[in-house]
Short mmCIF file of C-alpha atoms and ligand atoms in Angstrom, two decimals:
data_model
loop_
_atom_site.label_atom_id
_atom_site.label_comp_id
_atom_site.label_asym_id
_atom_site.label_seq_id
_atom_site.Cartn_x
_atom_site.Cartn_y
_atom_site.Cartn_z
CA MET A 142 -6.52 18.07 -2.48
CA ALA A 143 -7.00 14.97 -4.53
CA ILE A 144 -7.16 11.23 -4.14
CA LEU A 145 -4.43 9.68 -6.28
CA LYS A 146 -4.45 6.38 -8.11
CA ILE A 147 -2.45 3.69 -6.31
CA ALA A 148 -0.12 1.50 -8.40
CA ARG A 149 -0.50 -2.23 -7.79
CA MET A 150 2.19 -4.90 -7.75
CA GLY A 151 3.22 -5.59 -11.34
CA HIS A 152 3.48 -1.90 -12.27
CA PRO A 153 7.13 -1.06 -13.11
CA VAL A 154 7.09 2.16 -11.02
CA LEU A 155 7.11 -0.09 -7.92
CA LEU A 156 10.32 -1.83 -9.00
CA ARG A 157 12.58 1.11 -9.79
CA GLU A 158 14.86 3.08 -7.50
CA ALA A 159 13.23 6.46 -6.80
CA ASP A 160 15.09 9.75 -7.26
CA LEU A 161 16.11 12.15 -4.49
CA VAL A 162 13.78 15.14 -3.97
CA ALA A 163 15.77 18.20 -5.05
CA ASP A 164 13.67 20.80 -3.18
CA ALA A 165 11.42 19.55 -0.38
CA THR A 166 9.85 23.01 0.00
CA ALA A 167 8.69 23.21 -3.64
CA PRO A 168 4.92 23.76 -3.91
CA GLU A 169 4.47 20.60 -6.00
CA ILE A 170 6.12 18.51 -3.27
CA ARG A 171 3.88 20.07 -0.60
CA ARG A 172 0.85 19.36 -2.76
CA LEU A 173 2.03 15.78 -3.35
CA ILE A 174 2.41 15.21 0.42
CA VAL A 175 -1.11 16.55 1.13
CA ASP A 176 -2.59 14.41 -1.66
CA MET A 177 -0.69 11.33 -0.49
CA LEU A 178 -2.01 11.76 3.07
CA GLU A 179 -5.54 12.08 1.72
CA THR A 180 -5.04 9.02 -0.51
CA MET A 181 -3.60 6.99 2.39
CA ASP A 182 -6.53 7.88 4.66
CA ASP A 183 -9.06 7.15 1.93
CA ALA A 184 -7.53 3.68 1.48
CA SER A 185 -7.24 3.13 5.28
CA GLY A 186 -3.46 2.71 5.02
CA ILE A 187 -0.89 3.49 7.72
CA GLY A 188 1.85 4.51 5.30
CA LEU A 189 2.23 5.42 1.63
CA ALA A 190 5.33 5.96 -0.50
CA ALA A 191 5.44 8.27 -3.54
CA PRO A 192 6.18 5.47 -6.06
CA GLN A 193 2.84 3.93 -5.00
CA VAL A 194 1.10 6.96 -6.53
CA HIS A 195 3.25 6.74 -9.68
CA VAL A 196 5.75 9.42 -8.56
CA PRO A 197 9.30 8.00 -8.48
CA LEU A 198 10.62 10.31 -5.75
CA ARG A 199 12.15 9.51 -2.36
CA LEU A 200 9.42 10.43 0.10
CA PHE A 201 6.70 8.74 2.11
CA VAL A 202 3.88 9.70 4.47
CA TRP A 203 2.35 8.00 7.49
CA ARG A 204 0.29 8.77 10.57
CA GLY A 205 2.03 8.75 13.91
CA PRO A 206 0.79 6.93 17.02
CA GLY A 207 -1.46 9.90 17.89
CA GLY A 208 -2.83 10.06 14.34
CA GLU A 209 -0.71 13.08 13.42
CA PRO A 210 0.19 13.37 9.71
CA ALA A 211 3.88 13.01 8.97
CA ALA A 212 6.18 12.86 5.98
CA LEU A 213 9.81 11.93 5.50
CA VAL A 214 11.62 13.22 2.43
CA ASN A 215 14.92 11.68 1.28
CA PRO A 216 14.90 9.28 4.24
CA VAL A 217 18.00 7.52 5.52
CA LEU A 218 17.45 4.65 7.96
CA THR A 219 20.17 3.12 10.12
CA PRO A 220 19.44 0.03 12.22
CA MET A 221 20.26 0.33 15.93
CA GLY A 222 21.62 -2.93 17.24
CA GLU A 223 21.26 -6.36 15.71
CA GLU A 224 17.78 -7.16 16.98
CA THR A 225 15.13 -8.11 14.42
CA GLU A 226 11.50 -9.18 14.80
CA PRO A 227 8.88 -10.83 12.59
CA GLY A 228 5.57 -9.09 12.00
CA TRP A 229 2.61 -9.11 9.64
CA GLU A 230 2.50 -6.50 6.89
CA GLY A 231 0.09 -5.44 4.23
CA CYS A 232 0.55 -2.99 1.38
CA LEU A 233 -1.90 -0.75 -0.47
CA SER A 234 -0.19 -1.90 -3.70
CA ILE A 235 -0.94 -5.55 -2.85
CA PRO A 236 -4.56 -5.31 -1.71
CA GLY A 237 -6.19 -8.09 0.27
CA LEU A 238 -2.97 -9.88 1.23
CA ARG A 239 -0.75 -10.09 4.29
CA GLY A 240 2.67 -11.54 4.86
CA GLN A 241 5.12 -12.00 7.70
CA VAL A 242 8.37 -10.08 7.31
CA THR A 243 11.41 -9.82 9.56
CA ARG A 244 12.53 -6.23 10.16
CA TRP A 245 15.03 -4.36 12.30
CA LYS A 246 13.44 -3.71 15.69
CA ARG A 247 15.01 -0.31 16.32
CA LEU A 248 16.35 2.28 13.98
CA ARG A 249 17.52 5.83 13.55
CA PHE A 250 15.92 7.91 10.82
CA GLU A 251 17.00 11.12 9.14
CA GLY A 252 15.48 13.20 6.39
CA LEU A 253 13.33 16.25 5.82
CA ASP A 254 9.91 16.69 7.39
CA ILE A 255 6.56 17.88 6.03
CA ASN A 256 7.88 21.51 6.04
CA GLY A 257 11.18 20.62 4.39
CA ASP A 258 13.09 21.03 7.66
CA PRO A 259 15.78 18.50 8.67
CA VAL A 260 14.49 15.90 11.09
CA ALA A 261 16.13 12.96 12.85
CA GLY A 262 15.10 10.56 15.56
CA GLU A 263 14.93 7.02 16.83
CA THR A 264 11.99 4.68 16.65
CA GLU A 265 11.05 1.05 17.24
CA GLY A 266 8.32 -1.52 16.81
CA LEU A 267 5.46 -0.64 14.47
CA MET A 268 6.82 2.79 13.49
CA ALA A 269 10.22 1.27 12.68
CA ARG A 270 8.44 -1.40 10.61
CA VAL A 271 6.38 1.20 8.69
CA MET A 272 9.51 3.24 7.94
CA GLN A 273 11.39 0.17 6.67
CA HIS A 274 8.43 -0.93 4.52
CA GLU A 275 8.04 2.57 3.02
CA THR A 276 11.76 3.10 2.47
CA ASP A 277 11.87 -0.26 0.68
CA HIS A 278 9.29 1.15 -1.77
CA LEU A 279 11.82 3.89 -2.63
CA ASP A 280 14.33 1.18 -3.56
CA GLY A 281 11.88 -0.83 -5.66
CA ILE A 282 11.36 -3.51 -3.00
CA LEU A 283 7.91 -4.90 -2.11
CA TYR A 284 7.45 -6.80 1.16
CA PRO A 285 6.96 -10.26 -0.46
CA MET A 286 10.50 -9.85 -1.83
CA ARG A 287 11.69 -9.73 1.81
CA MET A 288 9.76 -12.81 2.94
CA GLU A 289 11.68 -15.88 4.08
CA ASP A 290 8.69 -18.19 4.56
CA LEU A 291 5.98 -17.98 1.88
CA SER A 292 3.70 -20.20 3.97
CA ARG A 293 3.20 -17.02 6.01
CA PHE A 294 1.66 -15.17 3.07
CA GLY A 295 -2.04 -15.13 2.32
CA PHE A 296 -5.32 -13.34 1.93
CA THR A 297 -6.19 -11.20 4.95
CA GLU A 298 -9.70 -12.68 5.02
CA GLU A 299 -8.41 -16.27 5.19
CA LEU A 300 -5.68 -15.43 7.70
CA SER A 301 -8.21 -13.71 10.02
CA ARG A 302 -10.57 -16.69 9.70
CA ALA A 303 -7.74 -19.10 10.50
CA ALA A 304 -6.59 -16.97 13.45
CA ALA A 305 -10.15 -16.80 14.83
CA ALA A 306 -10.54 -20.58 14.45
CA ALA A 307 -7.21 -21.18 16.23
CA ALA A 308 -8.24 -18.85 19.06
CA ALA A 309 -11.61 -20.62 19.42
CA GLN A 310 -9.85 -24.02 19.50
CA LYS A 311 -7.53 -22.76 22.22
CA GLU A 312 -10.51 -21.53 24.25
CA THR A 313 -12.26 -24.90 24.02
CA GLN A 314 -9.12 -26.66 25.20
CA SER A 315 -8.51 -24.47 28.23
NI1 LIG B 173 3.53 -0.82 0.77
#
């Protein structure tokens, strides 16, 4: 197990299209998944894509709602329905910042799991958002490139302060 170095925005590995994983059961892929999970936990992330650790391959890891470790290799996402929703996102490759991004609300995912076995399912809300954010990394897309309103982009610290101030104001008024 090892903690890997995370590439930050500006590094070219984050802008290229990643390659398909030829053999998801190969020992080096297993090792990469384990190291990526450890790296994600160390950095307090909720998802991490291979290009973020300088490996241009199509796979990402995350922790499920119950905290269970999960990986998706060669993912294919298909939106279910037309519904989208805005939500705040951060990225371990863009530390300290947050931005609001519109994503598909529900989607179907397919790929290979942590053991290299085929897996498919449907998901929505936060999990669907994480999968879209991570799959974007495999196509060289960072969340600010998806943003429609750059006034909803800022430092987490300032945004939290502003949100707390707005909440306090609301409380005084009610
Ligand atoms: Ni990210």
